[in-house]
Amino acid sequence: MIFNNKEDEKYMRVAIDQAEIARENGDVPVGAVIVHNGRMIAKAYNQRQQLNDPTAHAEIIALTQAAAAVGNWRLEGCTIYVTLEPCTMCAGALVLARIDRLVYGCNDPKTGACGSLYNIVQDERLNHRLEITRGVMEEECRKQLQAFFANRRVENKHNQ
């Protein structure tokens, strides 16, 4: 498969827009998009606060949508675009779903499981591995997260 950087940026822009919805709803701004055969089949954002569900990460919601769209839990031939490096739960779900490729914006040094702390999606002991493209629109993704947490710290200071 040949991947076009313009395509990566196009879909990462949609993921960033999804992350903005999460922020507006008071959740950590993470967005995800899944593309299959050049067609976007899922887009989602973090909804942990909204749903009171610790598993309601953007990636998990997008995987559910994508599986429904293709009528199969095996998401071979799919690329997922995520604004933040997936955590261990999401990385494991990407492997189990047989996603072919992961494209993400910025690393997550505290919980990242696709190269920062662990590399679950490329662990040779598992039965499936993903191709990874890191750093697509990295600065914009990082700034979105940094602004969210800076605002949260100010709010917390005022509420003390």
Tab-separated table of N, CA and C in Angstrom:
chain	number	residue	atom	x	y	z
A	1	MET	N	0.835	-1.187	0.000
A	1	MET	CA	0.000	0.000	0.000
A	1	MET	C	0.877	1.247	0.000
A	2	ILE	N	0.487	2.205	-0.789
A	2	ILE	CA	1.186	3.484	-0.808
A	2	ILE	C	0.307	4.508	-0.096
A	3	PHE	N	0.921	5.246	0.827
A	3	PHE	CA	0.168	6.218	1.591
A	3	PHE	C	0.647	7.615	1.254
A	4	ASN	N	-0.292	8.489	1.083
A	4	ASN	CA	-0.025	9.862	0.697
A	4	ASN	C	-0.075	10.734	1.949
A	5	ASN	N	0.964	11.528	2.168
A	5	ASN	CA	1.005	12.404	3.332
A	5	ASN	C	-0.170	13.374	3.351
A	6	LYS	N	-0.616	13.830	2.178
A	6	LYS	CA	-1.778	14.730	2.101
A	6	LYS	C	-3.023	14.020	2.622
A	7	GLU	N	-3.153	12.739	2.301
A	7	GLU	CA	-4.283	11.954	2.804
A	7	GLU	C	-4.208	11.845	4.325
A	8	ASP	N	-3.007	11.572	4.841
A	8	ASP	CA	-2.840	11.485	6.290
A	8	ASP	C	-3.258	12.794	6.958
A	9	GLU	N	-2.844	13.908	6.403
A	9	GLU	CA	-3.199	15.208	6.978
A	9	GLU	C	-4.699	15.472	6.875
A	10	LYS	N	-5.292	15.079	5.766
A	10	LYS	CA	-6.741	15.259	5.569
A	10	LYS	C	-7.522	14.545	6.674
A	11	TYR	N	-7.187	13.290	6.929
A	11	TYR	CA	-7.925	12.535	7.940
A	11	TYR	C	-7.543	12.931	9.360
A	12	MET	N	-6.301	13.350	9.563
A	12	MET	CA	-5.913	13.833	10.889
A	12	MET	C	-6.655	15.123	11.215
A	13	ARG	N	-6.917	15.935	10.220
A	13	ARG	CA	-7.697	17.165	10.435
A	13	ARG	C	-9.089	16.802	10.960
A	14	VAL	N	-9.704	15.772	10.408
A	14	VAL	CA	-11.022	15.330	10.891
A	14	VAL	C	-10.900	14.834	12.330
A	15	ALA	N	-9.840	14.101	12.631
A	15	ALA	CA	-9.627	13.613	14.004
A	15	ALA	C	-9.456	14.783	14.970
A	16	ILE	N	-8.738	15.805	14.555
A	16	ILE	CA	-8.560	17.001	15.391
A	16	ILE	C	-9.909	17.684	15.633
A	17	ASP	N	-10.728	17.753	14.606
A	17	ASP	CA	-12.072	18.330	14.763
A	17	ASP	C	-12.913	17.508	15.739
A	18	GLN	N	-12.775	16.182	15.675
A	18	GLN	CA	-13.478	15.310	16.620
A	18	GLN	C	-12.971	15.558	18.047
A	19	ALA	N	-11.670	15.723	18.189
A	19	ALA	CA	-11.088	15.998	19.509
A	19	ALA	C	-11.657	17.281	20.098
A	20	GLU	N	-11.911	18.252	19.249
A	20	GLU	CA	-12.490	19.515	19.705
A	20	GLU	C	-13.874	19.291	20.306
A	21	ILE	N	-14.636	18.379	19.756
A	21	ILE	CA	-15.953	18.051	20.312
A	21	ILE	C	-15.792	17.471	21.716
A	22	ALA	N	-14.809	16.611	21.893
A	22	ALA	CA	-14.536	16.058	23.225
A	22	ALA	C	-14.231	17.185	24.203
A	23	ARG	N	-13.369	18.115	23.783
A	23	ARG	CA	-13.018	19.247	24.653
A	23	ARG	C	-14.259	20.045	25.034
A	24	GLU	N	-15.111	20.319	24.061
A	24	GLU	CA	-16.337	21.076	24.321
A	24	GLU	C	-17.240	20.371	25.327
A	25	ASN	N	-17.138	19.044	25.372
A	25	ASN	CA	-17.933	18.249	26.311
A	25	ASN	C	-17.200	17.986	27.630
A	26	GLY	N	-16.054	18.644	27.826
A	26	GLY	CA	-15.325	18.518	29.082
A	26	GLY	C	-14.430	17.307	29.181
A	27	ASP	N	-14.158	16.659	28.048
A	27	ASP	CA	-13.311	15.474	28.064
A	27	ASP	C	-11.969	15.781	27.430
A	28	VAL	N	-11.002	14.926	27.703
A	28	VAL	CA	-9.681	15.078	27.111
A	28	VAL	C	-9.836	15.052	25.589
A	29	PRO	N	-9.293	16.056	24.907
A	29	PRO	CA	-9.500	16.169	23.459
A	29	PRO	C	-8.688	15.164	22.644
A	30	VAL	N	-9.299	14.006	22.434
A	30	VAL	CA	-8.720	12.986	21.574
A	30	VAL	C	-9.785	12.612	20.553
A	31	GLY	N	-9.375	12.582	19.295
A	31	GLY	CA	-10.284	12.200	18.225
A	31	GLY	C	-9.685	11.083	17.407
A	32	ALA	N	-10.562	10.286	16.776
A	32	ALA	CA	-10.120	9.163	15.958
A	32	ALA	C	-10.985	9.054	14.705
A	33	VAL	N	-10.354	8.606	13.627
A	33	VAL	CA	-11.025	8.399	12.342
A	33	VAL	C	-10.521	7.076	11.786
A	34	ILE	N	-11.413	6.292	11.198
A	34	ILE	CA	-10.999	5.053	10.540
A	34	ILE	C	-11.379	5.124	9.072
A	35	VAL	N	-10.398	4.764	8.225
A	35	VAL	CA	-10.561	4.805	6.773
A	35	VAL	C	-10.379	3.395	6.218
A	36	HIS	N	-11.268	3.018	5.322
A	36	HIS	CA	-11.214	1.705	4.668
A	36	HIS	C	-11.344	1.923	3.165
A	37	ASN	N	-10.357	1.460	2.421
A	37	ASN	CA	-10.358	1.615	0.958
A	37	ASN	C	-10.620	3.059	0.521
A	38	GLY	N	-9.952	3.987	1.194
A	38	GLY	CA	-10.062	5.392	0.820
A	38	GLY	C	-11.346	6.078	1.238
A	39	ARG	N	-12.160	5.405	2.049
A	39	ARG	CA	-13.433	5.980	2.489
A	39	ARG	C	-13.484	6.005	4.011
A	40	MET	N	-13.850	7.158	4.573
A	40	MET	CA	-13.973	7.280	6.022
A	40	MET	C	-15.216	6.514	6.471
A	41	ILE	N	-15.010	5.535	7.364
A	41	ILE	CA	-16.135	4.712	7.823
A	41	ILE	C	-16.461	4.926	9.298
A	42	ALA	N	-15.624	5.691	10.001
A	42	ALA	CA	-15.877	5.953	11.422
A	42	ALA	C	-15.161	7.224	11.843
A	43	LYS	N	-15.787	7.950	12.746
A	43	LYS	CA	-15.141	9.099	13.385
A	43	LYS	C	-15.722	9.224	14.781
A	44	ALA	N	-14.831	9.493	15.747
A	44	ALA	CA	-15.271	9.500	17.141
A	44	ALA	C	-14.362	10.384	17.977
A	45	TYR	N	-14.813	10.652	19.186
A	45	TYR	CA	-14.057	11.454	20.140
A	45	TYR	C	-14.241	10.854	21.523
A	46	ASN	N	-13.346	11.205	22.437
A	46	ASN	CA	-13.446	10.721	23.816
A	46	ASN	C	-14.808	11.081	24.395
A	47	GLN	N	-15.445	10.114	25.048
A	47	GLN	CA	-16.755	10.353	25.665
A	47	GLN	C	-16.824	9.773	27.080
A	48	ARG	N	-15.674	9.686	27.742
A	48	ARG	CA	-15.648	9.121	29.093
A	48	ARG	C	-16.510	9.929	30.057
A	49	GLN	N	-16.392	11.245	30.014
A	49	GLN	CA	-17.167	12.109	30.910
A	49	GLN	C	-18.657	12.031	30.577
A	50	GLN	N	-18.957	12.120	29.302
A	50	GLN	CA	-20.335	12.131	28.822
A	50	GLN	C	-21.065	10.838	29.175
A	51	LEU	N	-20.392	9.701	29.011
A	51	LEU	CA	-21.022	8.398	29.204
A	51	LEU	C	-20.710	7.769	30.561
A	52	ASN	N	-19.845	8.425	31.353
A	52	ASN	CA	-19.370	7.831	32.620
A	52	ASN	C	-18.858	6.417	32.380
A	53	ASP	N	-18.013	6.300	31.362
A	53	ASP	CA	-17.513	4.999	30.928
A	53	ASP	C	-16.007	5.092	30.724
A	54	PRO	N	-15.229	4.385	31.530
A	54	PRO	CA	-13.772	4.459	31.391
A	54	PRO	C	-13.265	3.894	30.068
A	55	THR	N	-14.078	3.128	29.365
A	55	THR	CA	-13.649	2.560	28.081
A	55	THR	C	-14.072	3.405	26.888
A	56	ALA	N	-14.730	4.508	27.114
A	56	ALA	CA	-15.263	5.326	26.018
A	56	ALA	C	-14.186	6.237	25.418
A	57	HIS	N	-13.073	5.629	25.048
A	57	HIS	CA	-12.006	6.352	24.350
A	57	HIS	C	-12.394	6.482	22.880
A	58	ALA	N	-11.878	7.499	22.226
A	58	ALA	CA	-12.188	7.749	20.815
A	58	ALA	C	-11.918	6.517	19.957
A	59	GLU	N	-10.792	5.845	20.212
A	59	GLU	CA	-10.422	4.691	19.393
A	59	GLU	C	-11.432	3.555	19.535
A	60	ILE	N	-11.882	3.286	20.742
A	60	ILE	CA	-12.816	2.185	20.992
A	60	ILE	C	-14.150	2.466	20.312
A	61	ILE	N	-14.632	3.690	20.440
A	61	ILE	CA	-15.896	4.069	19.800
A	61	ILE	C	-15.769	3.977	18.280
A	62	ALA	N	-14.644	4.439	17.742
A	62	ALA	CA	-14.426	4.368	16.294
A	62	ALA	C	-14.348	2.915	15.817
A	63	LEU	N	-13.699	2.041	16.579
A	63	LEU	CA	-13.626	0.629	16.201
A	63	LEU	C	-15.018	0.005	16.124
A	64	THR	N	-15.872	0.331	17.075
A	64	THR	CA	-17.239	-0.192	17.071
A	64	THR	C	-17.995	0.286	15.838
A	65	GLN	N	-17.856	1.578	15.522
A	65	GLN	CA	-18.513	2.128	14.332
A	65	GLN	C	-17.991	1.464	13.057
A	66	ALA	N	-16.676	1.301	12.970
A	66	ALA	CA	-16.068	0.726	11.771
A	66	ALA	C	-16.502	-0.726	11.573
A	67	ALA	N	-16.541	-1.505	12.652
A	67	ALA	CA	-16.971	-2.896	12.550
A	67	ALA	C	-18.411	-2.970	12.045
A	68	ALA	N	-19.258	-2.064	12.525
A	68	ALA	CA	-20.645	-2.025	12.047
A	68	ALA	C	-20.690	-1.643	10.570
A	69	ALA	N	-19.835	-0.717	10.162
A	69	ALA	CA	-19.830	-0.249	8.766
A	69	ALA	C	-19.407	-1.339	7.787
A	70	VAL	N	-18.426	-2.160	8.171
A	70	VAL	CA	-17.959	-3.207	7.263
A	70	VAL	C	-18.645	-4.546	7.523
A	71	GLY	N	-19.379	-4.647	8.622
A	71	GLY	CA	-20.079	-5.887	8.930
A	71	GLY	C	-19.167	-7.004	9.381
A	72	ASN	N	-18.050	-6.622	10.021
A	72	ASN	CA	-17.085	-7.620	10.458
A	72	ASN	C	-16.219	-7.011	11.548
A	73	TRP	N	-15.876	-7.807	12.555
A	73	TRP	CA	-14.991	-7.290	13.605
A	73	TRP	C	-13.551	-7.202	13.132
A	74	ARG	N	-13.220	-7.940	12.083
A	74	ARG	CA	-11.872	-7.870	11.513
A	74	ARG	C	-11.800	-6.656	10.595
A	75	LEU	N	-10.970	-5.715	10.967
A	75	LEU	CA	-10.882	-4.459	10.218
A	75	LEU	C	-9.629	-4.405	9.355
A	76	GLU	N	-9.371	-5.513	8.666
A	76	GLU	CA	-8.231	-5.569	7.750
A	76	GLU	C	-8.452	-4.557	6.631
A	77	GLY	N	-7.357	-3.937	6.205
A	77	GLY	CA	-7.446	-2.927	5.160
A	77	GLY	C	-7.804	-1.550	5.682
A	78	CYS	N	-7.867	-1.403	7.008
A	78	CYS	CA	-8.240	-0.120	7.608
A	78	CYS	C	-7.028	0.596	8.204
A	79	THR	N	-7.108	1.913	8.167
A	79	THR	CA	-6.146	2.783	8.833
A	79	THR	C	-6.901	3.592	9.869
A	80	ILE	N	-6.342	3.693	11.066
A	80	ILE	CA	-6.931	4.549	12.091
A	80	ILE	C	-6.025	5.756	12.291
A	81	TYR	N	-6.633	6.922	12.370
A	81	TYR	CA	-5.961	8.193	12.634
A	81	TYR	C	-6.393	8.646	14.015
A	82	VAL	N	-5.429	8.917	14.882
A	82	VAL	CA	-5.719	9.322	16.256
A	82	VAL	C	-4.829	10.504	16.603
A	83	THR	N	-5.383	11.468	17.308
A	83	THR	CA	-4.619	12.667	17.639
A	83	THR	C	-3.537	12.404	18.679
A	84	LEU	N	-3.731	11.383	19.530
A	84	LEU	CA	-2.791	11.058	20.599
A	84	LEU	C	-2.437	9.582	20.535
A	85	GLU	N	-1.206	9.261	20.795
A	85	GLU	CA	-0.766	7.868	20.838
A	85	GLU	C	-1.700	7.042	21.725
A	86	PRO	N	-2.208	5.930	21.214
A	86	PRO	CA	-3.140	5.114	21.991
A	86	PRO	C	-2.541	4.528	23.275
A	87	CYS	N	-3.420	4.348	24.268
A	87	CYS	CA	-3.065	3.734	25.548
A	87	CYS	C	-3.038	2.212	25.395
A	88	THR	N	-2.752	1.509	26.476
A	88	THR	CA	-2.672	0.043	26.417
A	88	THR	C	-4.003	-0.586	26.017
A	89	MET	N	-5.105	-0.092	26.552
A	89	MET	CA	-6.416	-0.648	26.201
A	89	MET	C	-6.682	-0.490	24.708
A	90	CYS	N	-6.477	0.708	24.216
A	90	CYS	CA	-6.766	0.987	22.808
A	90	CYS	C	-5.784	0.280	21.874
A	91	ALA	N	-4.518	0.233	22.256
A	91	ALA	CA	-3.525	-0.471	21.440
A	91	ALA	C	-3.893	-1.952	21.333
A	92	GLY	N	-4.296	-2.550	22.431
A	92	GLY	CA	-4.721	-3.944	22.411
A	92	GLY	C	-5.931	-4.145	21.513
A	93	ALA	N	-6.881	-3.224	21.576
A	93	ALA	CA	-8.074	-3.319	20.735
A	93	ALA	C	-7.721	-3.182	19.251
A	94	LEU	N	-6.750	-2.333	18.927
A	94	LEU	CA	-6.320	-2.180	17.527
A	94	LEU	C	-5.724	-3.483	17.007
A	95	VAL	N	-4.936	-4.143	17.835
A	95	VAL	CA	-4.353	-5.436	17.452
A	95	VAL	C	-5.463	-6.462	17.254
A	96	LEU	N	-6.374	-6.554	18.212
A	96	LEU	CA	-7.450	-7.544	18.135
A	96	LEU	C	-8.374	-7.305	16.946
A	97	ALA	N	-8.541	-6.047	16.550
A	97	ALA	CA	-9.396	-5.705	15.404
A	97	ALA	C	-8.698	-5.918	14.067
A	98	ARG	N	-7.395	-6.208	14.101
A	98	ARG	CA	-6.603	-6.446	12.893
A	98	ARG	C	-6.479	-5.192	12.007
A	99	ILE	N	-6.481	-4.019	12.643
A	99	ILE	CA	-6.246	-2.769	11.903
A	99	ILE	C	-4.868	-2.884	11.240
A	100	ASP	N	-4.745	-2.410	10.002
A	100	ASP	CA	-3.465	-2.502	9.285
A	100	ASP	C	-2.483	-1.409	9.679
A	101	ARG	N	-3.005	-0.211	9.873
A	101	ARG	CA	-2.101	0.937	10.028
A	101	ARG	C	-2.644	1.904	11.054
A	102	LEU	N	-1.730	2.427	11.871
A	102	LEU	CA	-2.027	3.446	12.873
A	102	LEU	C	-1.265	4.708	12.503
A	103	VAL	N	-1.972	5.824	12.446
A	103	VAL	CA	-1.356	7.131	12.233
A	103	VAL	C	-1.754	7.975	13.435
A	104	TYR	N	-0.756	8.509	14.150
A	104	TYR	CA	-1.134	9.363	15.278
A	104	TYR	C	-0.339	10.657	15.288
A	105	GLY	N	-0.915	11.629	16.003
A	105	GLY	CA	-0.346	12.966	16.035
A	105	GLY	C	0.819	13.106	16.986
A	106	CYS	N	0.555	13.015	18.285
A	106	CYS	CA	1.635	13.232	19.252
A	106	CYS	C	1.779	12.046	20.191
A	107	ASN	N	2.996	11.877	20.666
A	107	ASN	CA	3.315	10.821	21.624
A	107	ASN	C	2.653	11.113	22.960
A	108	ASP	N	2.415	10.052	23.708
A	108	ASP	CA	1.903	10.182	25.066
A	108	ASP	C	2.915	9.533	26.009
A	109	PRO	N	3.821	10.349	26.572
A	109	PRO	CA	4.885	9.795	27.410
A	109	PRO	C	4.390	9.158	28.711
A	110	LYS	N	3.150	9.443	29.118
A	110	LYS	CA	2.638	8.892	30.380
A	110	LYS	C	1.863	7.589	30.197
A	111	THR	N	1.146	7.447	29.077
A	111	THR	CA	0.332	6.239	28.904
A	111	THR	C	0.431	5.636	27.502
A	112	GLY	N	1.312	6.138	26.667
A	112	GLY	CA	1.405	5.664	25.287
A	112	GLY	C	1.875	4.223	25.180
A	113	ALA	N	1.126	3.437	24.401
A	113	ALA	CA	1.448	2.013	24.266
A	113	ALA	C	1.761	1.630	22.819
A	114	CYS	N	2.211	2.620	22.045
A	114	CYS	CA	2.575	2.371	20.640
A	114	CYS	C	3.982	2.897	20.368
A	115	GLY	N	4.819	2.834	21.403
A	115	GLY	CA	6.200	3.244	21.255
A	115	GLY	C	6.756	4.014	22.438
A	116	SER	N	5.926	4.756	23.164
A	116	SER	CA	6.437	5.563	24.275
A	116	SER	C	6.773	4.717	25.504
A	117	LEU	N	5.782	4.044	26.085
A	117	LEU	CA	6.018	3.171	27.246
A	117	LEU	C	6.120	1.716	26.825
A	118	TYR	N	5.266	1.333	25.934
A	118	TYR	CA	5.196	-0.024	25.385
A	118	TYR	C	5.050	0.124	23.880
A	119	ASN	N	5.128	-0.990	23.175
A	119	ASN	CA	4.785	-0.976	21.758
A	119	ASN	C	3.948	-2.213	21.464
A	120	ILE	N	2.754	-2.207	22.013
A	120	ILE	CA	1.844	-3.334	21.889
A	120	ILE	C	1.510	-3.623	20.429
A	121	VAL	N	1.327	-2.585	19.637
A	121	VAL	CA	0.865	-2.782	18.256
A	121	VAL	C	1.932	-3.369	17.335
A	122	GLN	N	3.180	-3.443	17.818
A	122	GLN	CA	4.235	-4.056	17.008
A	122	GLN	C	4.973	-5.161	17.765
A	123	ASP	N	4.348	-5.658	18.813
A	123	ASP	CA	4.956	-6.724	19.616
A	123	ASP	C	4.934	-8.024	18.819
A	124	GLU	N	6.100	-8.559	18.553
A	124	GLU	CA	6.217	-9.765	17.724
A	124	GLU	C	5.630	-11.004	18.378
A	125	ARG	N	5.366	-10.944	19.674
A	125	ARG	CA	4.767	-12.092	20.362
A	125	ARG	C	3.273	-12.213	20.066
A	126	LEU	N	2.673	-11.132	19.557
A	126	LEU	CA	1.237	-11.144	19.261
A	126	LEU	C	0.999	-11.615	17.832
A	127	ASN	N	-0.233	-11.972	17.548
A	127	ASN	CA	-0.560	-12.549	16.240
A	127	ASN	C	-0.798	-11.512	15.145
A	128	HIS	N	-0.753	-10.239	15.482
A	128	HIS	CA	-0.965	-9.188	14.476
A	128	HIS	C	-0.137	-7.961	14.862
A	129	ARG	N	0.398	-7.302	13.881
A	129	ARG	CA	1.156	-6.070	14.096
A	129	ARG	C	0.672	-4.993	13.127
A	130	LEU	N	0.760	-3.750	13.562
A	130	LEU	CA	0.328	-2.617	12.755
A	130	LEU	C	1.524	-1.839	12.255
A	131	GLU	N	1.384	-1.261	11.104
A	131	GLU	CA	2.341	-0.266	10.624
A	131	GLU	C	2.009	1.027	11.370
A	132	ILE	N	3.020	1.772	11.778
A	132	ILE	CA	2.793	3.025	12.516
A	132	ILE	C	3.417	4.197	11.765
A	133	THR	N	2.656	5.280	11.667
A	133	THR	CA	3.179	6.564	11.210
A	133	THR	C	2.946	7.541	12.352
A	134	ARG	N	4.030	8.086	12.893
A	134	ARG	CA	3.949	8.987	14.040
A	134	ARG	C	4.154	10.437	13.604
A	135	GLY	N	3.595	11.354	14.376
A	135	GLY	CA	3.910	12.765	14.209
A	135	GLY	C	3.163	13.499	13.121
A	136	VAL	N	2.056	12.962	12.634
A	136	VAL	CA	1.269	13.668	11.624
A	136	VAL	C	0.500	14.791	12.324
A	137	MET	N	0.768	16.025	11.923
A	137	MET	CA	0.186	17.228	12.533
A	137	MET	C	0.441	17.251	14.048
A	138	GLU	N	1.639	16.803	14.402
A	138	GLU	CA	2.018	16.629	15.801
A	138	GLU	C	1.856	17.891	16.635
A	139	GLU	N	2.345	18.998	16.128
A	139	GLU	CA	2.306	20.234	16.917
A	139	GLU	C	0.870	20.666	17.204
A	140	GLU	N	0.017	20.580	16.209
A	140	GLU	CA	-1.379	20.968	16.408
A	140	GLU	C	-2.066	20.044	17.416
A	141	CYS	N	-1.807	18.757	17.325
A	141	CYS	CA	-2.387	17.805	18.278
A	141	CYS	C	-1.888	18.074	19.692
A	142	ARG	N	-0.596	18.308	19.824
A	142	ARG	CA	-0.013	18.567	21.140
A	142	ARG	C	-0.569	19.858	21.741
A	143	LYS	N	-0.636	20.907	20.937
A	143	LYS	CA	-1.143	22.194	21.443
A	143	LYS	C	-2.592	22.077	21.914
A	144	GLN	N	-3.393	21.289	21.206
A	144	GLN	CA	-4.791	21.097	21.602
A	144	GLN	C	-4.864	20.466	22.992
A	145	LEU	N	-4.045	19.455	23.228
A	145	LEU	CA	-4.013	18.794	24.529
A	145	LEU	C	-3.435	19.699	25.615
A	146	GLN	N	-2.344	20.393	25.301
A	146	GLN	CA	-1.727	21.282	26.283
A	146	GLN	C	-2.679	22.390	26.714
A	147	ALA	N	-3.416	22.956	25.768
A	147	ALA	CA	-4.378	24.020	26.092
A	147	ALA	C	-5.476	23.485	27.006
A	148	PHE	N	-5.950	22.281	26.727
A	148	PHE	CA	-6.989	21.670	27.556
A	148	PHE	C	-6.510	21.525	28.998
A	149	PHE	N	-5.314	20.954	29.176
A	149	PHE	CA	-4.821	20.720	30.536
A	149	PHE	C	-4.421	22.021	31.232
A	150	ALA	N	-3.949	23.018	30.493
A	150	ALA	CA	-3.654	24.324	31.092
A	150	ALA	C	-4.942	24.952	31.619
A	151	ASN	N	-6.006	24.882	30.832
A	151	ASN	CA	-7.304	25.415	31.280
A	151	ASN	C	-7.831	24.658	32.485
A	152	ARG	N	-7.646	23.346	32.488
A	152	ARG	CA	-8.108	22.529	33.607
A	152	ARG	C	-7.364	22.910	34.888
A	153	ARG	N	-6.053	23.157	34.790
A	153	ARG	CA	-5.279	23.562	35.974
A	153	ARG	C	-5.766	24.910	36.507
A	154	VAL	N	-6.085	25.849	35.624
A	154	VAL	CA	-6.599	27.147	36.048
A	154	VAL	C	-7.950	26.978	36.733
A	155	GLU	N	-8.826	26.159	36.137
A	155	GLU	CA	-10.138	25.908	36.735
A	155	GLU	C	-9.997	25.270	38.121
A	156	ASN	N	-9.105	24.312	38.239
A	156	ASN	CA	-8.898	23.636	39.510
A	156	ASN	C	-8.368	24.592	40.580
A	157	LYS	N	-7.516	25.521	40.160
A	157	LYS	CA	-6.963	26.511	41.080
A	157	LYS	C	-8.069	27.428	41.600
A	158	HIS	N	-8.986	27.813	40.710
A	158	HIS	CA	-10.087	28.684	41.100
A	158	HIS	C	-11.113	27.975	41.989
A	159	ASN	N	-11.199	26.673	41.856
A	159	ASN	CA	-12.180	25.901	42.639
A	159	ASN	C	-11.652	25.479	44.007
A	160	GLN	N	-10.414	25.825	44.320
A	160	GLN	CA	-9.848	25.437	45.619
A	160	GLN	C	-10.199	26.407	46.703
